[in-house]
PDB file of C-alpha atoms in Angstrom:
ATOM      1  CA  UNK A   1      -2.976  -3.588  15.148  1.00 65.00           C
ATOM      2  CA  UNK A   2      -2.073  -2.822  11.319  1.00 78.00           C
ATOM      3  CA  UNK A   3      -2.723  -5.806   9.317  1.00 92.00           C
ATOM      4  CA  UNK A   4      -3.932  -6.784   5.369  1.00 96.00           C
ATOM      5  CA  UNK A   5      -7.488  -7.476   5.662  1.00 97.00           C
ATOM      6  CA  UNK A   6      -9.238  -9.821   2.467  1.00 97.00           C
ATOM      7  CA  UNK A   7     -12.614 -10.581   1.495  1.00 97.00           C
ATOM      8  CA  UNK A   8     -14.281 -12.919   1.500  1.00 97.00           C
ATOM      9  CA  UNK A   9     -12.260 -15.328   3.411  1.00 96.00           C
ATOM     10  CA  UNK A  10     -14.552 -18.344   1.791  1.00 97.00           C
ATOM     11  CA  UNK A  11     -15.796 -18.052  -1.654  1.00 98.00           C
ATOM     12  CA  UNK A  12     -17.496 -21.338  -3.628  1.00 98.00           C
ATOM     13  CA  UNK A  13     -19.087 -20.414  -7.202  1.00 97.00           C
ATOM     14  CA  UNK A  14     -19.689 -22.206 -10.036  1.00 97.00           C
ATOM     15  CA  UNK A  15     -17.361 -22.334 -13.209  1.00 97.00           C
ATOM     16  CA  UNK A  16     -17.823 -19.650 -15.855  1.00 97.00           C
ATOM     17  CA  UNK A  17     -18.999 -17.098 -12.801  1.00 97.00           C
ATOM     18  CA  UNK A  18     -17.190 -13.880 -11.976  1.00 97.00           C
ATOM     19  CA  UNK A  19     -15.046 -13.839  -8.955  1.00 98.00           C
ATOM     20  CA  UNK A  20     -13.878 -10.361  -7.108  1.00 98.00           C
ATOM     21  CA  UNK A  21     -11.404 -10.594  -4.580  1.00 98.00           C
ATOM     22  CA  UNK A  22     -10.690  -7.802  -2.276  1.00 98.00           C
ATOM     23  CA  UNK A  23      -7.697  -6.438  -0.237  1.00 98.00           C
ATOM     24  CA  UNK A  24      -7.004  -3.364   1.942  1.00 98.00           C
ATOM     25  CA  UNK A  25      -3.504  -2.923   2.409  1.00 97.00           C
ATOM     26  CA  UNK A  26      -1.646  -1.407   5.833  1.00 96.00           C
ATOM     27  CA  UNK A  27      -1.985   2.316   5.812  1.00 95.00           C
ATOM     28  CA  UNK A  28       0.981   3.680   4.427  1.00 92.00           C
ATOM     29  CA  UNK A  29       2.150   0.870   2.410  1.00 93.00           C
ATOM     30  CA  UNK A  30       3.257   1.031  -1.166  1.00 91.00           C
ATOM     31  CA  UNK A  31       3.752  -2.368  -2.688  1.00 92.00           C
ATOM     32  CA  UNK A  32       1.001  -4.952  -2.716  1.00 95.00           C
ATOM     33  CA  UNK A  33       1.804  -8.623  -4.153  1.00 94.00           C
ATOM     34  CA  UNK A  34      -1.056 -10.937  -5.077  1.00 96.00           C
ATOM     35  CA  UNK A  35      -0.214 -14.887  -4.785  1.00 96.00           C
ATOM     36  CA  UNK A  36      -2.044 -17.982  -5.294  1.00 96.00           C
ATOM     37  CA  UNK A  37      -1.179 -21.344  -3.341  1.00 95.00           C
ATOM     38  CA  UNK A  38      -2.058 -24.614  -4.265  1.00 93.00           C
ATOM     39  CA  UNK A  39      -0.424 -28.155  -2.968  1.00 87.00           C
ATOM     40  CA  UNK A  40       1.170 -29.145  -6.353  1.00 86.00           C
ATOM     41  CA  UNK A  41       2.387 -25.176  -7.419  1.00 85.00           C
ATOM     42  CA  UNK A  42       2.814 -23.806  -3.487  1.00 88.00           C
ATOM     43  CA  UNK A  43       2.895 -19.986  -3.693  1.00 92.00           C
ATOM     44  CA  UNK A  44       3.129 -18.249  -7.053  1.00 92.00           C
ATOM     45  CA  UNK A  45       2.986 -14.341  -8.131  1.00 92.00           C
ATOM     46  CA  UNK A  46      -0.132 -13.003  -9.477  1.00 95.00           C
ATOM     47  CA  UNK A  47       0.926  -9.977  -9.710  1.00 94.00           C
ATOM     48  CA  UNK A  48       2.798  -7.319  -8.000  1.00 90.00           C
ATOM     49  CA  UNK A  49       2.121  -3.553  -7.774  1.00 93.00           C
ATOM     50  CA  UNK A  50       4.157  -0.657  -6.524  1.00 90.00           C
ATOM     51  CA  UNK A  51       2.429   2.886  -5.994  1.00 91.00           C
ATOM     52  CA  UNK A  52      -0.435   1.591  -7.263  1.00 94.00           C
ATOM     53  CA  UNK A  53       1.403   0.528 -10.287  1.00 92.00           C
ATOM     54  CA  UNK A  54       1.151  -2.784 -11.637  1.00 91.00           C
ATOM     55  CA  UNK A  55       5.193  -4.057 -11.785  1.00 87.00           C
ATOM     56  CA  UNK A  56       4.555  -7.531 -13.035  1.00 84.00           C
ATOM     57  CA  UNK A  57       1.708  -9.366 -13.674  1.00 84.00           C
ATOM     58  CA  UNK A  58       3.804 -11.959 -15.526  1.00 84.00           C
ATOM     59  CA  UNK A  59       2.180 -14.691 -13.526  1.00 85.00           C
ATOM     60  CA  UNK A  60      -0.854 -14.083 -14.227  1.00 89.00           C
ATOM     61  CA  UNK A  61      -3.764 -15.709 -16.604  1.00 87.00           C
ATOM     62  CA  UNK A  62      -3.968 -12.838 -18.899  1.00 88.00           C
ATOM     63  CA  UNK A  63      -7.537 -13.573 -20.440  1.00 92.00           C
ATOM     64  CA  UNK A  64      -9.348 -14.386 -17.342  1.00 96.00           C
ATOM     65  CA  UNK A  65      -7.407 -12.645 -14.650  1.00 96.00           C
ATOM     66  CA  UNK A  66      -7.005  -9.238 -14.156  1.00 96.00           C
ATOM     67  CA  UNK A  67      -5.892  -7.040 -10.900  1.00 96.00           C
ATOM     68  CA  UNK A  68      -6.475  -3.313 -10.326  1.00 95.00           C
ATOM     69  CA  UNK A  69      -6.047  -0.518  -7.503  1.00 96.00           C
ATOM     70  CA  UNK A  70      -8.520   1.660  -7.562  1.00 94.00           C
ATOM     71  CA  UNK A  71      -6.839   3.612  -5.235  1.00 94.00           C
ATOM     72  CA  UNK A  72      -4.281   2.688  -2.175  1.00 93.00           C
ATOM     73  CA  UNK A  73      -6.828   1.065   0.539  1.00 95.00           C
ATOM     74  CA  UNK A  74      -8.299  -0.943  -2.160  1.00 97.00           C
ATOM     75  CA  UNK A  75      -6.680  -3.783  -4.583  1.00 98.00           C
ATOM     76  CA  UNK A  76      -8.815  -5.778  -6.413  1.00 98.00           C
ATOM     77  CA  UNK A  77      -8.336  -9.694  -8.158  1.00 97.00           C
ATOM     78  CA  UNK A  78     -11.086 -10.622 -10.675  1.00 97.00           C
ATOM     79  CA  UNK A  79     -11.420 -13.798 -12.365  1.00 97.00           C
ATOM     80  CA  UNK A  80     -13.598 -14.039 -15.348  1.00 97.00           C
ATOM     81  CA  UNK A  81     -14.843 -16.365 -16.042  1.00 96.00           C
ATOM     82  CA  UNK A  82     -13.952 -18.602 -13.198  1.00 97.00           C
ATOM     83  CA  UNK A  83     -13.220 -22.512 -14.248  1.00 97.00           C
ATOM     84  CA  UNK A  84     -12.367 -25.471 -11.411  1.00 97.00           C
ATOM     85  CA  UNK A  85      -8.715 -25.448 -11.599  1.00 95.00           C
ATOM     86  CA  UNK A  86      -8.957 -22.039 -10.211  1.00 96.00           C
ATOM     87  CA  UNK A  87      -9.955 -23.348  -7.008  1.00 97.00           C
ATOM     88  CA  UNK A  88      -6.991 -22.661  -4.731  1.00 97.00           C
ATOM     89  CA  UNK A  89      -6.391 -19.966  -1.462  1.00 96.00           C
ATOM     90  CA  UNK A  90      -5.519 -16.334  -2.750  1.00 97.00           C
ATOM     91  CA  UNK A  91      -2.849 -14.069  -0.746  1.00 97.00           C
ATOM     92  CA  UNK A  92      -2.550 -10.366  -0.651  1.00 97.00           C
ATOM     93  CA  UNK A  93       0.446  -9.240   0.998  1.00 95.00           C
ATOM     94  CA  UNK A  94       1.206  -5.397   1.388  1.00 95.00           C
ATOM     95  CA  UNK A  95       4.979  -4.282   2.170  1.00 91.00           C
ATOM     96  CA  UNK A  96       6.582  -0.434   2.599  1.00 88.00           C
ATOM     97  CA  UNK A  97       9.439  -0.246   0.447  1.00 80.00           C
ATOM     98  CA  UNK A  98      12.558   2.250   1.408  1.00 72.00           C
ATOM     99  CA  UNK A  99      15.473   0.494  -0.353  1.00 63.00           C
ATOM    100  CA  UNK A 100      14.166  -1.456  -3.156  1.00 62.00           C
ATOM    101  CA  UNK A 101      13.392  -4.516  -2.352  1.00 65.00           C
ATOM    102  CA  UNK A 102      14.980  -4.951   0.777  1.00 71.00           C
ATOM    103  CA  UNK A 103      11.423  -4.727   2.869  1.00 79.00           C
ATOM    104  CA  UNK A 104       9.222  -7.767   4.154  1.00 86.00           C
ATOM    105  CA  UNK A 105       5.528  -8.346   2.807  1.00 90.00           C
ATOM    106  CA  UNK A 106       2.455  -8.905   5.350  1.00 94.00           C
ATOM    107  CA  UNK A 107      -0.014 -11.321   4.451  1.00 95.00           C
ATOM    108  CA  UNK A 108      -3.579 -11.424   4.268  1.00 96.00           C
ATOM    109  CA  UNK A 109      -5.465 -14.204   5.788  1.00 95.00           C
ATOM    110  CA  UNK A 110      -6.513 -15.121   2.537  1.00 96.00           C
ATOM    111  CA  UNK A 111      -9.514 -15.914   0.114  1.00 97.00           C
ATOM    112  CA  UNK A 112      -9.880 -19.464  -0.263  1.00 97.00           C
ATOM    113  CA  UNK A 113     -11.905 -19.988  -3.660  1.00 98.00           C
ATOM    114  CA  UNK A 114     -13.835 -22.989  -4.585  1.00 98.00           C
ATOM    115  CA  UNK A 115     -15.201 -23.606  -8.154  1.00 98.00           C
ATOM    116  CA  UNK A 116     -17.426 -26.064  -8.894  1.00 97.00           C
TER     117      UNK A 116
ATOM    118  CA  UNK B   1      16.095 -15.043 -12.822  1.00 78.00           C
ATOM    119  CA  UNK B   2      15.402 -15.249  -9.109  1.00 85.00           C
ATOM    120  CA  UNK B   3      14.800 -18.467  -7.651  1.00 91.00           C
ATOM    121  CA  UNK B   4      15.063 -20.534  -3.991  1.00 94.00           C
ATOM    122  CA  UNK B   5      14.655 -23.822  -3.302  1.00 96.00           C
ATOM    123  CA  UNK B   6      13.648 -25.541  -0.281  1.00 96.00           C
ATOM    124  CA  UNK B   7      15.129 -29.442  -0.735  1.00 96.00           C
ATOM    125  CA  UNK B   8      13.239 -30.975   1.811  1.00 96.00           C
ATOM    126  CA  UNK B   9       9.497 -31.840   1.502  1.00 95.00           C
ATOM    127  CA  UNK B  10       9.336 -32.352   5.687  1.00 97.00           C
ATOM    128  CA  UNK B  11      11.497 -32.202   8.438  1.00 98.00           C
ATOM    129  CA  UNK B  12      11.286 -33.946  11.827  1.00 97.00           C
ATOM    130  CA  UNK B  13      12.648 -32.893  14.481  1.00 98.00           C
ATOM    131  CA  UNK B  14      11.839 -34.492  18.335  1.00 98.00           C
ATOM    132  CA  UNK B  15      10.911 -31.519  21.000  1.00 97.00           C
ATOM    133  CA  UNK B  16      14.082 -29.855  22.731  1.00 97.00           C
ATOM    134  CA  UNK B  17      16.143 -30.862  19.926  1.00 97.00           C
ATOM    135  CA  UNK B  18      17.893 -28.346  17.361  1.00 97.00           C
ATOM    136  CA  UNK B  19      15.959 -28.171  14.152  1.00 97.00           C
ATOM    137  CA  UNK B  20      17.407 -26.979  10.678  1.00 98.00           C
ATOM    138  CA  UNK B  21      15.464 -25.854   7.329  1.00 98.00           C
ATOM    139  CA  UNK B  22      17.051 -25.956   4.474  1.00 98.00           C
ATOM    140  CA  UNK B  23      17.186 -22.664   1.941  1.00 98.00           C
ATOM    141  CA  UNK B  24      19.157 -22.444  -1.012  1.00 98.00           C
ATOM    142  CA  UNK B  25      19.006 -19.412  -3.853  1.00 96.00           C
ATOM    143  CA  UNK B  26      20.181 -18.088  -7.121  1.00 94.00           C
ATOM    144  CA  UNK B  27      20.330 -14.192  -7.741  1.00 90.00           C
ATOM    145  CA  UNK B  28      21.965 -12.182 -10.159  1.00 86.00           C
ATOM    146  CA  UNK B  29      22.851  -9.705  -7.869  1.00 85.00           C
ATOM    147  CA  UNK B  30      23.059  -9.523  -4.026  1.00 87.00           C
ATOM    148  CA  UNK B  31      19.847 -11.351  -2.558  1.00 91.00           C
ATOM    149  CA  UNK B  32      17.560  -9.819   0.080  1.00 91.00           C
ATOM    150  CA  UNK B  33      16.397 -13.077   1.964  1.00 94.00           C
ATOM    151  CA  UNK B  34      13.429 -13.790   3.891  1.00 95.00           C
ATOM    152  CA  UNK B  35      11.548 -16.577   6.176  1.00 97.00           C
ATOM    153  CA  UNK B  36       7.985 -17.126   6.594  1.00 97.00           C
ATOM    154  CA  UNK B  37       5.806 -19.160   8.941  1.00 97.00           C
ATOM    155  CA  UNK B  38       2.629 -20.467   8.321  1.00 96.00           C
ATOM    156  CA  UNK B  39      -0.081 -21.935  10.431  1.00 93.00           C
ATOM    157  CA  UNK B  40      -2.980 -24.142   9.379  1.00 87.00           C
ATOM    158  CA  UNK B  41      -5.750 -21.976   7.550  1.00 83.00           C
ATOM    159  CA  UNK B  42      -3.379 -18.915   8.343  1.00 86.00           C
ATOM    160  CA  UNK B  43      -1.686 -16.349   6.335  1.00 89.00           C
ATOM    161  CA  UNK B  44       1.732 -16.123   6.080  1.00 94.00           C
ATOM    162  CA  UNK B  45       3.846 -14.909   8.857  1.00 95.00           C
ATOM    163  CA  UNK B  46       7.548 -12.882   8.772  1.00 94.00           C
ATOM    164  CA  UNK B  47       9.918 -14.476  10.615  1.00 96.00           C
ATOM    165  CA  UNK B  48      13.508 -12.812   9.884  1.00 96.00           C
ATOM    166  CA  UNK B  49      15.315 -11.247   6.588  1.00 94.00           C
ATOM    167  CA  UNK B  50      19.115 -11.067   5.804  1.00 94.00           C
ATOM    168  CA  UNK B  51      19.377  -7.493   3.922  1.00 90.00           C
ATOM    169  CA  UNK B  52      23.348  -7.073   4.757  1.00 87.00           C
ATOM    170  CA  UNK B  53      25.457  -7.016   7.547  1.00 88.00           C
ATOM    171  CA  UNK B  54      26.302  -9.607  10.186  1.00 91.00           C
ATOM    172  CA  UNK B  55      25.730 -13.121   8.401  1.00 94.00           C
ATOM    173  CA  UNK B  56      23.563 -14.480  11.356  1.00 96.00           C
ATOM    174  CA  UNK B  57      19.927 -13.151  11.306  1.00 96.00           C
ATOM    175  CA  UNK B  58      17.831 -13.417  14.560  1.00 96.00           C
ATOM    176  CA  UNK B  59      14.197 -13.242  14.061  1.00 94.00           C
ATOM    177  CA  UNK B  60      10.761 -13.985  15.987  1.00 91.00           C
ATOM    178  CA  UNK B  61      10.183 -17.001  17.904  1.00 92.00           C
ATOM    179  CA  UNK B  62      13.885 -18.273  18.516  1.00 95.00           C
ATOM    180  CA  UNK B  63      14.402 -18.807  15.174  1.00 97.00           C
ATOM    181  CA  UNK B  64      17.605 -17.665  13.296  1.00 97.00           C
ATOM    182  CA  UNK B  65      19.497 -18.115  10.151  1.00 98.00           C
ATOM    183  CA  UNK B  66      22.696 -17.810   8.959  1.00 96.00           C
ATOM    184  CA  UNK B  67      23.585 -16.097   5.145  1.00 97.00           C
ATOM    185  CA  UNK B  68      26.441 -18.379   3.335  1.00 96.00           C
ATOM    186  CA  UNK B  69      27.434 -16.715   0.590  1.00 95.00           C
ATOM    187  CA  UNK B  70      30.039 -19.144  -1.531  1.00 95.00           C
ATOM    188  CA  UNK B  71      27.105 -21.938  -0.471  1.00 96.00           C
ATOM    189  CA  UNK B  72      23.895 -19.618  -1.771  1.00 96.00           C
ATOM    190  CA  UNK B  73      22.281 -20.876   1.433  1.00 97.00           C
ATOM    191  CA  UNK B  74      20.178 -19.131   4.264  1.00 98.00           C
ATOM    192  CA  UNK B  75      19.185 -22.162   6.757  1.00 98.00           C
ATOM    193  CA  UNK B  76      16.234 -21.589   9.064  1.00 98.00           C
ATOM    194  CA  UNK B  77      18.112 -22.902  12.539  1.00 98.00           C
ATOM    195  CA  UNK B  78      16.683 -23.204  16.154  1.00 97.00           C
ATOM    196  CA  UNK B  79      18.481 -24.449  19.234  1.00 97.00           C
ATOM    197  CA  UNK B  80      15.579 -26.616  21.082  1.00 97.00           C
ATOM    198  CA  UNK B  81      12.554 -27.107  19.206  1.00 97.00           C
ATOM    199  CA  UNK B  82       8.619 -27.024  20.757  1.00 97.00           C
ATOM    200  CA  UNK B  83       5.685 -28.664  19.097  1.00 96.00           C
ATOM    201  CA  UNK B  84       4.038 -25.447  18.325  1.00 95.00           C
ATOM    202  CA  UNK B  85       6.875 -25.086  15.982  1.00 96.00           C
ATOM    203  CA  UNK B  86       5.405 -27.443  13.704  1.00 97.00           C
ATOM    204  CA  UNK B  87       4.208 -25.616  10.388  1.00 97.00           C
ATOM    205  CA  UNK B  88       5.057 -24.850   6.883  1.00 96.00           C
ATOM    206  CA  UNK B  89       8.131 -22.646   6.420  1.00 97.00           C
ATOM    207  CA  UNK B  90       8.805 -20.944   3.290  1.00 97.00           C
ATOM    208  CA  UNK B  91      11.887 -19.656   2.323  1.00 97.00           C
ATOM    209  CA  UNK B  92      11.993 -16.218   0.149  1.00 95.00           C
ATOM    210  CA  UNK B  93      14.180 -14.035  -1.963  1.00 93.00           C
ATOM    211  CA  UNK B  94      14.493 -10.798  -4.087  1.00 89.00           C
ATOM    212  CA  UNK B  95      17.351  -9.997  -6.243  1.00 84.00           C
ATOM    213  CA  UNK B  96      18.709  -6.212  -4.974  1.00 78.00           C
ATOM    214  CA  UNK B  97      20.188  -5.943  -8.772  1.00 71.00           C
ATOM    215  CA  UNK B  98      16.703  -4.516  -9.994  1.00 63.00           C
ATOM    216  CA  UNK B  99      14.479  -2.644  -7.434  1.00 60.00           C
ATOM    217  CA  UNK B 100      11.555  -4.237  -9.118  1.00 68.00           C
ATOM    218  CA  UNK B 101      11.777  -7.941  -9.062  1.00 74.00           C
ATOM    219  CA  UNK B 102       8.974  -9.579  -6.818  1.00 81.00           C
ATOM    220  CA  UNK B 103       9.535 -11.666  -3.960  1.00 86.00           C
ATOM    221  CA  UNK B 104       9.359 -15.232  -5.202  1.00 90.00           C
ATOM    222  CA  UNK B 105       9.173 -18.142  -2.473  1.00 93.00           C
ATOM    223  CA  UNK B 106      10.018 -21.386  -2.324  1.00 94.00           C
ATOM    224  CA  UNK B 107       7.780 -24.694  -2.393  1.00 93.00           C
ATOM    225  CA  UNK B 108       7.646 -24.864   1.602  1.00 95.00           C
ATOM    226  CA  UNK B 109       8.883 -27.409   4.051  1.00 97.00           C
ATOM    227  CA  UNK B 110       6.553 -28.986   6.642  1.00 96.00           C
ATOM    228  CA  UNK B 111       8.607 -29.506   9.766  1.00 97.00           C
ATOM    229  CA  UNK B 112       6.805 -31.707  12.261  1.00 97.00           C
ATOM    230  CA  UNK B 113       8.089 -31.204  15.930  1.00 97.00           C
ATOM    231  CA  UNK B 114       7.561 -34.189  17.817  1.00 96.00           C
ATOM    232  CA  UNK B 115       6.724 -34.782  21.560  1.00 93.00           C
TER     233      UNK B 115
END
């Protein structure tokens, strides 16, 4: 049963520590989509990377946040350093993409981050 | 700019009765539209896309939606609802003018299905 995996699943730290989030795509997929959801924003791009590409990261924290795949089973979400209105749950979704843009994402289960 | 909005906050429906989400969007060019499920302290599920073709979608669970063009709607719809039913649904698009626009979502409406 292919599915996006993410670790942890719980993560509480305090503010100004480092924070790695992980994600293994499905096998075979090329386009992996990080998203953050809170109650007051609901789900908002991170960032969003095609064959291991990074597409656009416009979403994203630029001087504390930064994403990465090391390779395609691996895409990474660090936060440095970490601060309290971080706290919220962190998606990875992974998609296969044929005609641009026309494919569905799978989600993670998700990180949910705490900082205190 | 790609964007979708989802008017209603919650939605309650009684069980066995038809239920509706709401789903409107703005695209430049043709929209690729998607629905997702989710469950408490779950990730989210796919439920259907509209990519082209026939106007009414069918997707998991009973669920369907229909593509309006001249209304820039794509309404979640289901004949008789069931209390599992009850969840957040988000409503999602991507603009097919540029191959590399992300899927943006809306806020999410909390339908409550009622016994």
């Amino acid at each position: 049963d292919a599915r996006v995996t993410q670790t942890p699943r719980h993560k509480v730290t305090e503010m100004g520590q480092e924070v790695t989030m992980r994600c293994q795509p499905i096998l075979g997929h090329n386009t992996v989509f990080w998203y953050r959801q809170t109650m007051m924003q609901g789900l908002e791009l991170l960032a969003y990377f095609r064959n291991r590409a990074p597409l656009d990261d416009s979403g994203m924290p630029k001087d504390r946040f930064s994403a990465e795949m090391p390779d395609a089973t691996l895409a990474t979400l660090k936060i440095q350093p970490s601060e309290p209105r971080d706290s919220a749950v962190y998606f990875c979704a992974s998609g296969l993409e044929r005609l641009q843009g026309s494919t569905e994402a799978f989600f993670g289960q998700g990180t949910r981050l705490t900082v205190v | 700019a790609q964007s979708v909005a989802q008017p209603e906050d919650q939605v309650n429906v009684a069980e066995g009765n038809p239920l509706t989400v709401k789903c409107t969007y703005s695209v430049s060019g043709n929209p690729y539209l998607f629905w997702y499920v989710q469950y408490p302290n779950r990730g989210l599920q796919f439920l259907l896309k509209y990519i082209t073709g026939d106007n009414l979608v069918k997707g998991s669970y009973g669920f369907e939606a229909e593509f309006n063009k001249s209304q820039t709607s794509f309404h979640l719809k289901k004949p008789s609802a069931l209390v599992s039913d009850s969840a957040l649904y988000f409503c999602a698009v991507r603009d097919s003018y540029s191959g590399n626009t992300p899927l943006v979502f809306g806020k999410g409406t909390r339908l409550s299905v009622i016994a």
